[in-house]
XYZ file of C-alpha atoms in Angstrom:
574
model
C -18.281 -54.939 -38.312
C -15.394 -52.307 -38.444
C -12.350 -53.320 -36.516
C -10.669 -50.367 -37.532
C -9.078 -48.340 -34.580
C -7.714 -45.376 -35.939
C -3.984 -43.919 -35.116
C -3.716 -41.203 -32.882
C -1.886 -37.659 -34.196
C 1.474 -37.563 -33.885
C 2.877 -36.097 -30.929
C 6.294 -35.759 -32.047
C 8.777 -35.236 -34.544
C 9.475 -39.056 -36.561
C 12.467 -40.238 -38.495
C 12.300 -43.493 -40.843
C 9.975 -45.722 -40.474
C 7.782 -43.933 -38.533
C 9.902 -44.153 -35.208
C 9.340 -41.210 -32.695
C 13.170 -39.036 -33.052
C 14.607 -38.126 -29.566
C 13.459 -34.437 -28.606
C 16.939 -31.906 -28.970
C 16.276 -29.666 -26.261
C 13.686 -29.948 -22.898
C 9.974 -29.246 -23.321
C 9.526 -25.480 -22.744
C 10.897 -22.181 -23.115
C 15.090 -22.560 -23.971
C 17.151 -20.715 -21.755
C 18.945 -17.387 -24.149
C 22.743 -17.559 -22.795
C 23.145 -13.695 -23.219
C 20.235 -12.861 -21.575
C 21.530 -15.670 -18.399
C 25.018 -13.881 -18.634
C 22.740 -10.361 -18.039
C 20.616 -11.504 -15.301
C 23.963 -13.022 -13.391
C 25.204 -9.625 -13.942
C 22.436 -8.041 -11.850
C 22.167 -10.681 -9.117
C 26.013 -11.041 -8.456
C 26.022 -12.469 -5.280
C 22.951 -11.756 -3.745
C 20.879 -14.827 -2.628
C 18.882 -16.993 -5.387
C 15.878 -17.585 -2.717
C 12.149 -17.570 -3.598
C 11.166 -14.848 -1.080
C 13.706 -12.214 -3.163
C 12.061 -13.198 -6.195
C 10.196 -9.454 -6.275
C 13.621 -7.752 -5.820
C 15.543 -9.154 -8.305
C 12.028 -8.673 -10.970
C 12.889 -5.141 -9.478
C 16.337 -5.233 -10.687
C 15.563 -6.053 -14.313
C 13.256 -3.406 -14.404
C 14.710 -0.821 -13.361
C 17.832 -1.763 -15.319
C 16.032 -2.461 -18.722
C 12.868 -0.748 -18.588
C 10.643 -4.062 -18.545
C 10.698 -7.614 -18.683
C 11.432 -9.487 -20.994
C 10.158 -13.269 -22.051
C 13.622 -14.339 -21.809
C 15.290 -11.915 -19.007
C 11.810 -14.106 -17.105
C 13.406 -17.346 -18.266
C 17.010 -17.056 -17.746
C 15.847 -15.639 -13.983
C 14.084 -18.777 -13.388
C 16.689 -20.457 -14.397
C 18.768 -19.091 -12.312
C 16.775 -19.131 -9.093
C 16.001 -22.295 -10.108
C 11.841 -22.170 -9.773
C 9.048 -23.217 -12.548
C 8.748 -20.049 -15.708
C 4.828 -20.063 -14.019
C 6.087 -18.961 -10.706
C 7.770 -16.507 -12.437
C 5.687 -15.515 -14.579
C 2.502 -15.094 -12.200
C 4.231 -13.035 -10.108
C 5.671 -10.495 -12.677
C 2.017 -10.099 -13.917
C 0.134 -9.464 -10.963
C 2.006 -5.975 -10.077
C 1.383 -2.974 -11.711
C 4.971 -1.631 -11.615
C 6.342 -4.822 -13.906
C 6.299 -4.216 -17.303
C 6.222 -7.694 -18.816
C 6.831 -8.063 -23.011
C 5.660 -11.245 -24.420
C 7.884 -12.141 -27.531
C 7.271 -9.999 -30.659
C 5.769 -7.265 -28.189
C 7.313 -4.165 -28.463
C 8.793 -2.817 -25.308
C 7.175 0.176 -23.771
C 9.245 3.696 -24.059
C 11.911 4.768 -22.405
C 10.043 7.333 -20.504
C 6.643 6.358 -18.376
C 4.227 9.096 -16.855
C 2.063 7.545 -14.198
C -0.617 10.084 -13.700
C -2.691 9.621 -10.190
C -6.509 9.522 -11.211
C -7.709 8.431 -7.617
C -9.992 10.782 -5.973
C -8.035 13.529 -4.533
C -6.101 13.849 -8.254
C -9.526 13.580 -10.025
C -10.529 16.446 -8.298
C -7.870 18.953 -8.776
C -7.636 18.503 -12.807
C -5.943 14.852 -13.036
C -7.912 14.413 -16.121
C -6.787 17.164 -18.372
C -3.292 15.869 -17.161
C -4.093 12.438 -19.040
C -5.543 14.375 -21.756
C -3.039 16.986 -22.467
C 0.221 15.034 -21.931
C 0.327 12.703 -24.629
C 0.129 15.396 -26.949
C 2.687 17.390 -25.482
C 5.208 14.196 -24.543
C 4.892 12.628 -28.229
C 5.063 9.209 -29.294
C 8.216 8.803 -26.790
C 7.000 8.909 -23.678
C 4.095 6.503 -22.283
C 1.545 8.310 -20.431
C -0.578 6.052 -18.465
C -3.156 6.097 -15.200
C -2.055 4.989 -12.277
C -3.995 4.646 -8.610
C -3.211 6.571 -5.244
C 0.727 7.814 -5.411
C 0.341 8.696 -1.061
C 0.434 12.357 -1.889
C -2.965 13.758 -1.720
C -2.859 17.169 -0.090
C -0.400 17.798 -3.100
C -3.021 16.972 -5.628
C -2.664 16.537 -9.046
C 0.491 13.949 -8.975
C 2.734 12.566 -11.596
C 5.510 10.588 -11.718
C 8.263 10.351 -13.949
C 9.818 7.520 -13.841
C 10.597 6.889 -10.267
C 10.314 11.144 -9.768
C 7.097 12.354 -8.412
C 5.520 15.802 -9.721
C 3.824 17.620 -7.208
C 0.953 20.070 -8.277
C 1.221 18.744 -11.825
C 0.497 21.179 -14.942
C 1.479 20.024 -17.982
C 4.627 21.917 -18.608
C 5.918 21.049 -14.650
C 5.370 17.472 -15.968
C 7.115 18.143 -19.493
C 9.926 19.883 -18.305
C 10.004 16.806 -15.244
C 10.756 14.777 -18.044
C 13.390 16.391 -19.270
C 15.502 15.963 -15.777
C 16.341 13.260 -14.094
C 14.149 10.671 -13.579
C 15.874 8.309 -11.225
C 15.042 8.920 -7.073
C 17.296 9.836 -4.359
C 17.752 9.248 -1.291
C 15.444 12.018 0.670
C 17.091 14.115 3.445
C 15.087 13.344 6.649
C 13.879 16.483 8.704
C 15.983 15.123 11.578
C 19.170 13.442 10.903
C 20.742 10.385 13.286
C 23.081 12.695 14.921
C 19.576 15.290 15.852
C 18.204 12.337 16.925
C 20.718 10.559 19.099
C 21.488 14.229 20.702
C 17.744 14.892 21.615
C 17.518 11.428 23.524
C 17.064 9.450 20.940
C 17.828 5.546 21.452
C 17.758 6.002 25.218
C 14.733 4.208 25.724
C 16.112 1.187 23.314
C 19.502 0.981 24.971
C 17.693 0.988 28.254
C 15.217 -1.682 27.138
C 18.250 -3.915 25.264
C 20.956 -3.711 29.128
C 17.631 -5.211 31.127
C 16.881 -1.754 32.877
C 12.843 -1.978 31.303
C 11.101 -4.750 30.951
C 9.046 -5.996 28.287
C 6.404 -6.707 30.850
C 6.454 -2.920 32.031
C 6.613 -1.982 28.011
C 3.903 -3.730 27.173
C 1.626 -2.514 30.441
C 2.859 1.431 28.886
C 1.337 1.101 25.147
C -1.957 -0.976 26.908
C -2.601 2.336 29.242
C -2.141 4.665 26.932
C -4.941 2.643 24.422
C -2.385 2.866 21.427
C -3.926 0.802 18.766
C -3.093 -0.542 15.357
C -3.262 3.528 12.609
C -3.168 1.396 10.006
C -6.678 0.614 9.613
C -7.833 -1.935 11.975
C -7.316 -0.689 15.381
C -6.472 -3.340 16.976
C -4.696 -2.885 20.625
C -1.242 -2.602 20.469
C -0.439 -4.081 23.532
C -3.070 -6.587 23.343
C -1.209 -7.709 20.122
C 2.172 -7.841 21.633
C 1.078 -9.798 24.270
C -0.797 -12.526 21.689
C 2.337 -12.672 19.798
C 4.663 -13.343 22.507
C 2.599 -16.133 23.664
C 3.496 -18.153 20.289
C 6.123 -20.391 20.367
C 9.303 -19.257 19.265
C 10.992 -18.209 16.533
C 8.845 -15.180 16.039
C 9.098 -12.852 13.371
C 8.227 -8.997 12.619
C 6.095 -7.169 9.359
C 6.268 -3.734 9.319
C 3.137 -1.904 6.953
C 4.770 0.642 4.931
C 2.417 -0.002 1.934
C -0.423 3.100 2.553
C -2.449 2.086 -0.725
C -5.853 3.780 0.316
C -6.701 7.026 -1.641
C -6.391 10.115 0.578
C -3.888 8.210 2.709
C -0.440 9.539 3.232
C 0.723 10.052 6.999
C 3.238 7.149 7.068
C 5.013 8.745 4.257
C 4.706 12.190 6.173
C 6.149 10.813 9.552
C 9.296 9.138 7.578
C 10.327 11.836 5.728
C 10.506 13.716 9.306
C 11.561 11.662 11.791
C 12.760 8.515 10.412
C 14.432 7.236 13.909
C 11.304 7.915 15.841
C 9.716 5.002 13.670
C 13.347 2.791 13.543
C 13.349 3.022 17.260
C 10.002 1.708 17.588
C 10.235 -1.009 15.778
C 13.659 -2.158 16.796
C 11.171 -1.413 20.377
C 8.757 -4.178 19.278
C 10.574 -6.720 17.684
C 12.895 -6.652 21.285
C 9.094 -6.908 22.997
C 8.132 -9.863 21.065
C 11.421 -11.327 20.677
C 11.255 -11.093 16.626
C 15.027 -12.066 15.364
C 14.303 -10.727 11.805
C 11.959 -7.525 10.548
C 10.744 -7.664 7.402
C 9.936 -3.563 6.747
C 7.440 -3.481 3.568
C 7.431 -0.609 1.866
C 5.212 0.485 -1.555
C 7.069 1.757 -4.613
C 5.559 5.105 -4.708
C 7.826 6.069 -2.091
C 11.311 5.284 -3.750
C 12.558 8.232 -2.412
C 11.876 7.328 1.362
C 13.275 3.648 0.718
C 16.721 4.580 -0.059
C 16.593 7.044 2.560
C 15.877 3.971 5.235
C 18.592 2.354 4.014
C 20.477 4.360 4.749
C 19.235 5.196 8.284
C 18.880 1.772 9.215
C 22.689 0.894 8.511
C 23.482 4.211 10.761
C 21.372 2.119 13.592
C 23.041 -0.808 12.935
C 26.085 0.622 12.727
C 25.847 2.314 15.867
C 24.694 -1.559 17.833
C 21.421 -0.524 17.943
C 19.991 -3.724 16.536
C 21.934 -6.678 17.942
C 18.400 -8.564 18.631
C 16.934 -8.120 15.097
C 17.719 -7.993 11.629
C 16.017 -5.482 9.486
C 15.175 -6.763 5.959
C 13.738 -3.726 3.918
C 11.380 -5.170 0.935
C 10.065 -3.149 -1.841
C 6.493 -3.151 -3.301
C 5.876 -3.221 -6.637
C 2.608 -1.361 -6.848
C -0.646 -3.176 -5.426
C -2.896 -2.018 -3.061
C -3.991 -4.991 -1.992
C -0.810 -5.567 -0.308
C -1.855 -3.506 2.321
C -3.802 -6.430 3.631
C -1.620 -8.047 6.179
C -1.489 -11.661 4.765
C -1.438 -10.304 1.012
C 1.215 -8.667 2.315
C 3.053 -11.381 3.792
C 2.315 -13.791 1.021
C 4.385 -10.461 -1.143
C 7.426 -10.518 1.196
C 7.915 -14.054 0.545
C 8.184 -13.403 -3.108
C 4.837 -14.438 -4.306
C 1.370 -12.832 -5.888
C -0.265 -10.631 -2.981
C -3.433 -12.937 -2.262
C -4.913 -12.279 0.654
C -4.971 -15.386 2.903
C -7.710 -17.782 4.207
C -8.335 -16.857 8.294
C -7.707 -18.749 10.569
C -5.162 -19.189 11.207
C -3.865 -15.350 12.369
C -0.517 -13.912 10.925
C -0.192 -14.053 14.820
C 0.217 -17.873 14.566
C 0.889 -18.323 10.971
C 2.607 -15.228 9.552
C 5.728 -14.941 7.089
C 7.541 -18.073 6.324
C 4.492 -20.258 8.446
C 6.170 -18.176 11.795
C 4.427 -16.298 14.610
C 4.626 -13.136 13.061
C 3.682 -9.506 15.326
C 2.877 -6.769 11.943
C 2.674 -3.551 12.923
C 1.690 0.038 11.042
C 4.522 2.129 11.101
C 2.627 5.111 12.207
C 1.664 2.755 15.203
C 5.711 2.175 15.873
C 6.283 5.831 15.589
C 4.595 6.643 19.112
C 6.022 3.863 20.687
C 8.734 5.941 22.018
C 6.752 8.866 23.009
C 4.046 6.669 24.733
C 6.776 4.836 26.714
C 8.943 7.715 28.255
C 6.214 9.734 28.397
C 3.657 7.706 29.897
C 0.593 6.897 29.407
C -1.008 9.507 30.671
C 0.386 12.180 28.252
C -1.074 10.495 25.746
C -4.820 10.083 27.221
C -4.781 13.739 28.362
C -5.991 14.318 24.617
C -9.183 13.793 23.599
C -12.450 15.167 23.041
C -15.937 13.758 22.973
C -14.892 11.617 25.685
C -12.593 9.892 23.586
C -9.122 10.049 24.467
C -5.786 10.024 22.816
C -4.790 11.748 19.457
C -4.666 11.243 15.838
C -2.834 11.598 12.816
C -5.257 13.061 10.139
C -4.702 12.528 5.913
C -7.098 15.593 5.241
C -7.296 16.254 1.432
C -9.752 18.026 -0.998
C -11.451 21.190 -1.186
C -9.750 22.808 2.421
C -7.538 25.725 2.310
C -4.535 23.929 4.097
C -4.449 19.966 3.489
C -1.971 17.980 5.098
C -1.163 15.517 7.694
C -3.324 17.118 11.077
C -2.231 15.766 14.828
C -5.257 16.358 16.243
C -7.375 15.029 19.394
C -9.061 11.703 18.652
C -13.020 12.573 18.774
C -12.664 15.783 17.061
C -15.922 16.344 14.725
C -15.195 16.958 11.293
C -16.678 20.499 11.196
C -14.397 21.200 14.004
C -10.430 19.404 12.003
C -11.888 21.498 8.532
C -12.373 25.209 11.099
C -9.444 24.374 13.494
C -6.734 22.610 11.654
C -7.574 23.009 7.848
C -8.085 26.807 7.427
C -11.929 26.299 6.703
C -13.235 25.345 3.122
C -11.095 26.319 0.190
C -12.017 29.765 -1.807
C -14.914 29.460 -3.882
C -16.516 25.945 -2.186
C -19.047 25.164 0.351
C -18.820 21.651 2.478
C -21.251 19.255 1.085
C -19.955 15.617 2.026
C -16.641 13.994 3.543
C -14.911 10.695 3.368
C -13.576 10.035 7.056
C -12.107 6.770 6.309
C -10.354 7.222 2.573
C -12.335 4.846 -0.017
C -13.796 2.552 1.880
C -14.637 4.127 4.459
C -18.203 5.307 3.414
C -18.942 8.829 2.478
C -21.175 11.529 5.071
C -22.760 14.463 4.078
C -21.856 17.770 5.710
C -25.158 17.751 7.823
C -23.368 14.823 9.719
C -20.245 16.733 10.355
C -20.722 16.584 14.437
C -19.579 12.367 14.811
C -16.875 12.267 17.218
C -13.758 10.994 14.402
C -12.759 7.852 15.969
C -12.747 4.053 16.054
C -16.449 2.557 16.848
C -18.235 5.875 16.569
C -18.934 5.621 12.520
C -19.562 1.972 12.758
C -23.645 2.845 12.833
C -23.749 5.228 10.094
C -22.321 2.577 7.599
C -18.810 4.066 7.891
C -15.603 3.619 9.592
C -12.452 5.772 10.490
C -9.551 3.198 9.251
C -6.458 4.901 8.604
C -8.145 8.026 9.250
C -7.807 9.763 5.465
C -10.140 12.324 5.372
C -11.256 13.572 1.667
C -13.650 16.987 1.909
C -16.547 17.626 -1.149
C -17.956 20.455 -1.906
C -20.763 21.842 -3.485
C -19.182 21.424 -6.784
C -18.296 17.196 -6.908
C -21.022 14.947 -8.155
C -21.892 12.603 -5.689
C -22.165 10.041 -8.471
C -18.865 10.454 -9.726
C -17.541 10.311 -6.522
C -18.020 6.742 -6.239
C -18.078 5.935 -9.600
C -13.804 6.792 -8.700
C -13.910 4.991 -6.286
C -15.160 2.303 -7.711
C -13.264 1.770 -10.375
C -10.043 1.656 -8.039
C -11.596 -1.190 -6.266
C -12.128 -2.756 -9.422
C -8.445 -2.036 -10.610
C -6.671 -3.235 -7.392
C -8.769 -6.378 -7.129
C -6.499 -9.101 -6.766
C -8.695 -11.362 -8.669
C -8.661 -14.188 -6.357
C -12.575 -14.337 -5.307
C -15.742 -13.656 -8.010
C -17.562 -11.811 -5.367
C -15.009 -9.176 -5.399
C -13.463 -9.702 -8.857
C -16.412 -9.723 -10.890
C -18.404 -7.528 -8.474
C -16.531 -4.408 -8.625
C -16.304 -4.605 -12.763
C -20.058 -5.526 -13.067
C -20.688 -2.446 -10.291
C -18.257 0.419 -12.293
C -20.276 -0.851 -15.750
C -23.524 -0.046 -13.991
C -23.146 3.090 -12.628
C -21.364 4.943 -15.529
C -24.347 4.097 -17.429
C -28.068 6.212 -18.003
C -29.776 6.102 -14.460
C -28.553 3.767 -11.496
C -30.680 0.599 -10.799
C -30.668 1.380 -7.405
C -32.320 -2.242 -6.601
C -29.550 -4.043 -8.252
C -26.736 -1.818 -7.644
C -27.679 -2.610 -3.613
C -27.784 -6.441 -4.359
C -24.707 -6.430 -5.892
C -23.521 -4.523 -3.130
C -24.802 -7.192 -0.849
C -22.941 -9.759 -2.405
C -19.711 -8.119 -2.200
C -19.786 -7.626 1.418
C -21.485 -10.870 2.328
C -18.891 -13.195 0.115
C -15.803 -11.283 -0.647
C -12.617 -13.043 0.710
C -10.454 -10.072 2.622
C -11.748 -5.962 3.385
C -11.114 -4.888 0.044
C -14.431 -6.637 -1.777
C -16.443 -6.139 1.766
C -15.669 -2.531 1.854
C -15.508 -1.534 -1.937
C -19.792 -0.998 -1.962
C -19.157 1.651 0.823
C -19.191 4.493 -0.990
C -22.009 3.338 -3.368
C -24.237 2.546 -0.962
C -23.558 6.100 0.727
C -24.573 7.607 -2.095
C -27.288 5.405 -2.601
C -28.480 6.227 0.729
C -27.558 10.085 1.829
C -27.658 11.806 -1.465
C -30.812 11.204 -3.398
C -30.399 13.841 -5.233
C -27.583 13.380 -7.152
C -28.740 10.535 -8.112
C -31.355 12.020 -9.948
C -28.608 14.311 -12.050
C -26.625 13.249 -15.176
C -23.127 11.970 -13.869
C -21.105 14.708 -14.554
C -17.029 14.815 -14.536
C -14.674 16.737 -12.926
């Protein structure tokens, strides 16, 4: 019988004699002084907590162009958190640039070309074709998902400089400018603001002259609910938030992800105060002592602008009840799930979280937490000094109110529309939009952006509001409206739309991970499998964690459904 045990490997370096020699330096990835000394150099003094961890990856990138493996290790040395935490986080946005050791860095220069619907449609793909050519070896020219300025279709940006109408030489000679944002100049400054009234309402609320009680009872008659997607009741909210036990916090949603979407961006840009009173408004309502206001990177431009106009409110005493903490995406549309979100203000990947319990109860930092749309906070004032009852005198279809309409696509005049809520879509293309663009008859329309389901243009009489597309397999949500013509491909369509699901798919569930890839693979080959492309649908919706994997087989199974006969066409491209 063999006794013989054999030796395990070695697991270390030995010296004489065979005896194990004491390891030099810690297990893992050493520390590179210069690159420590750089990183301290960008933080200075600003706070080494976990929830800024997305702010200061923001500062490295924007200062060198991407990350590298050791600018990642001397920051988590510095913040003092595990290289994984670090490392996880950088990967999972699309704006980080991370370069492994021996990677080359990317260039100087990086085009982002839109290819989401919208940008698809007005010649986004000869853009990706043509530029590389044109740019050289130089310049990286890569696709990138909704940039939140539609009814401007084809976009680029340079850098952090969006390119509005792109051609290829606007683009090339883009590149040759400056490629660094500024602050944008809002249609109405503070000074317009405060002169016109503004901040009455506030100062009134903050001496005791309003109550929240009467506040509250104001956005509840008017029927103001969530514009972010939702629609839930405003007040309702409010009132579920307050009943939490204290201290309560405040999210704003400034991260409009969904193709076709872009009236939060449109309502900043012109009345920035209308939406900072609002939400100073609500966070006095609900007693919120901090607001975190979360706001995607496409809109660098806007950002600095806030900061600006917030420190004008504060500097004014506007705010004593609050502080406003002004957080910067870092491109993922998934963050425009409220508790993806959250999880992303407090520095980490944006997963969307297990429910319940509600961001209500359990919301940033394990706090009550009230999150509100900022188009939402933007009518607060109106609503309130107002009344109610302007705001219910709109409406048609016996639906009452109004609405902010994203209309993009073959119109004559896209743009943001304020129109009544339960206007038809035949009725917002004729009346607000200038009728179909030159050249194009109305075939379909997407009334909800890209998950909202698709309609053809013989359903163009639905009222446009929540709970009246519900029963046609389609839904209003932030109401971005995308109108097809005779000349788009049904197919391709949501084959686009499609393949953004897949791309923004946080990864976290296989329903939704696997099922948008496997779903995009089957329908940009031969004929569709209509049988399996449904049960795959099916599967999505039934077992996907959070709305993005439930509504991603909207459009398909539109298509599917209302337009037979494209399906029975090759798929043809823009």
């Amino acid at each position: 019988m063999n006794t013989h045990v054999p030796m395990k490997p070695s697991s270390g370096p030995r010296g004489k004699g065979g005896r194990k020699r004491a390891r030099q330096t810690p297990k893992g990835r050493q520390v590179d002084l210069p690159a420590l000394d750089e990183i301290q150099a960008l933080l200075t003094d600003r706070p080494r907590r976990r929830d800024l961890l997305i702010e200061h990856l923001h500062l490295i990138q924007d200062k060198y162009g991407h990350l590298s493996a050791a600018h990642l290790t001397a920051l988590a040395a510095e913040m003092k958190m595990a290289m994984a935490e670090v490392y996880e986080v950088a990967t999972f946005y699309a704006h980080f640039d991370v370069v492994k050791e021996g990677e080359t860095p990317p260039p100087a220069i990086t085009v982002r070309v839109c290819d989401s619907l919208s940008c698809a449609m007005a010649g986004a793909e000869k853009l990706l074709a043509e530029l590389p050519t044109r740019l050289g070896k130089d310049v990286r020219v890569i696709r990138a998902p909704c940039m939140g300025a539609c009814e401007r279709a084809p976009v680029a940006a340079v850098g952090h400089v969006q390119t509005f109408k792109a051609t290829t030489d606007s683009v090339t000679k883009a590149v040759k400018s400056d490629t660094h944002a500024h602050a944008a100049t809002p249609d109405v400054s503070f000074e317009q603001y405060r002169a016109n009234g503004g901040y009455k309402l506030l100062s009134e609320c903050l001496s005791g002259k309003r109550t929240r009680e009467d506040t509250i009872k104001a956005v509840d008659d008017a029927g103001l609910r969530g514009l972010g997607g939702a629609g839930f009741p405003t007040g309702r909210k409010w009132t579920l938030v307050r009943a939490e036990p204290g201290p309560r916090l405040m999210a704003v949603n400034g991260d409009e992800g969904e193709p076709g979407t872009f009236k939060d961006r449109h309502y900043l840009a012109l009345d920035p105060h209308r939406f900072i009173e609002g939400m100073l408004l609500a966070a006095w309502v609900v007693e919120a002592k901090q607001i975190y206001l979360y706001l995607r990177d496409e809109y660098p431009e806007l950002r600095l602008m806030l900061l600006d106009e917030i420190a004008k409110a504060e500097s004014a005493g506007l705010s004593p009840h609050t502080t406003v903490h002004l957080r910067r995406g870092a491109g993922a549309y998934i963050c425009g799930e409220e508790s993806a979100m959250i999880e992303s203000i407090e520095g980490k990947r944006g997963l969307p979280r297990h429910r319940p319990p509600y961001v209500a109860q359990v919301g940033v930092f394990g706090r009550p937490t009230l999150v509100q749309n900022i188009e939402t906070l933007y009518w607060i004032r109106d609503i309130v000094e107002r009344g109610a009852e302007w705001f219910t005198s709109q409406g048609r279809n016996e639906r009452k109110g109004f609405r902010s309409f994203s209309v993009s696509g073959r119109v004559k005049n896209p743009g943001v529309k304020v129109a009544p809520a339960g206007i038809t879509m035949q009725q917002l293309i004729d009346e607000f939009c200038g009728g179909m663009a030159e050249g194009h008859t109305f075939k379909a329309y997407l009334p909800g952006g890209a998950s909202g389901g698709i309609l053809p243009a013989t359903m163009a009489d639905i009222p446009l509001d929540f709970g009246t597309l519900e029963k046609h397999g389609c839904f209003i949500g932030s109401h971005a409206v995308v109108i097809l013509s005779d000349q788009d491909d049904m197919k391709a369509v949501a084959l686009n739309l499609m393949k953004f699901f897949e791309d923004e798919s946080c990864g976290q569930c296989t329903p939704c991970r696997v099922g948008t890839e496997k779903a995009a693979r089957l329908m940009e080959q031969g004929p569709w499998n209509e049988a399996l492309l449904d049960e795959l649908s099916n599967a999505m919706r039934d077992a996907s964690i959070c709305g993005l994997g439930q509504a991603a087989p909207n459009p398909l199974v539109s298509v599917l459904k209302r337009f037979p006969d494209d399906l029975k066409k090759p798929l043809q491209a823009w």
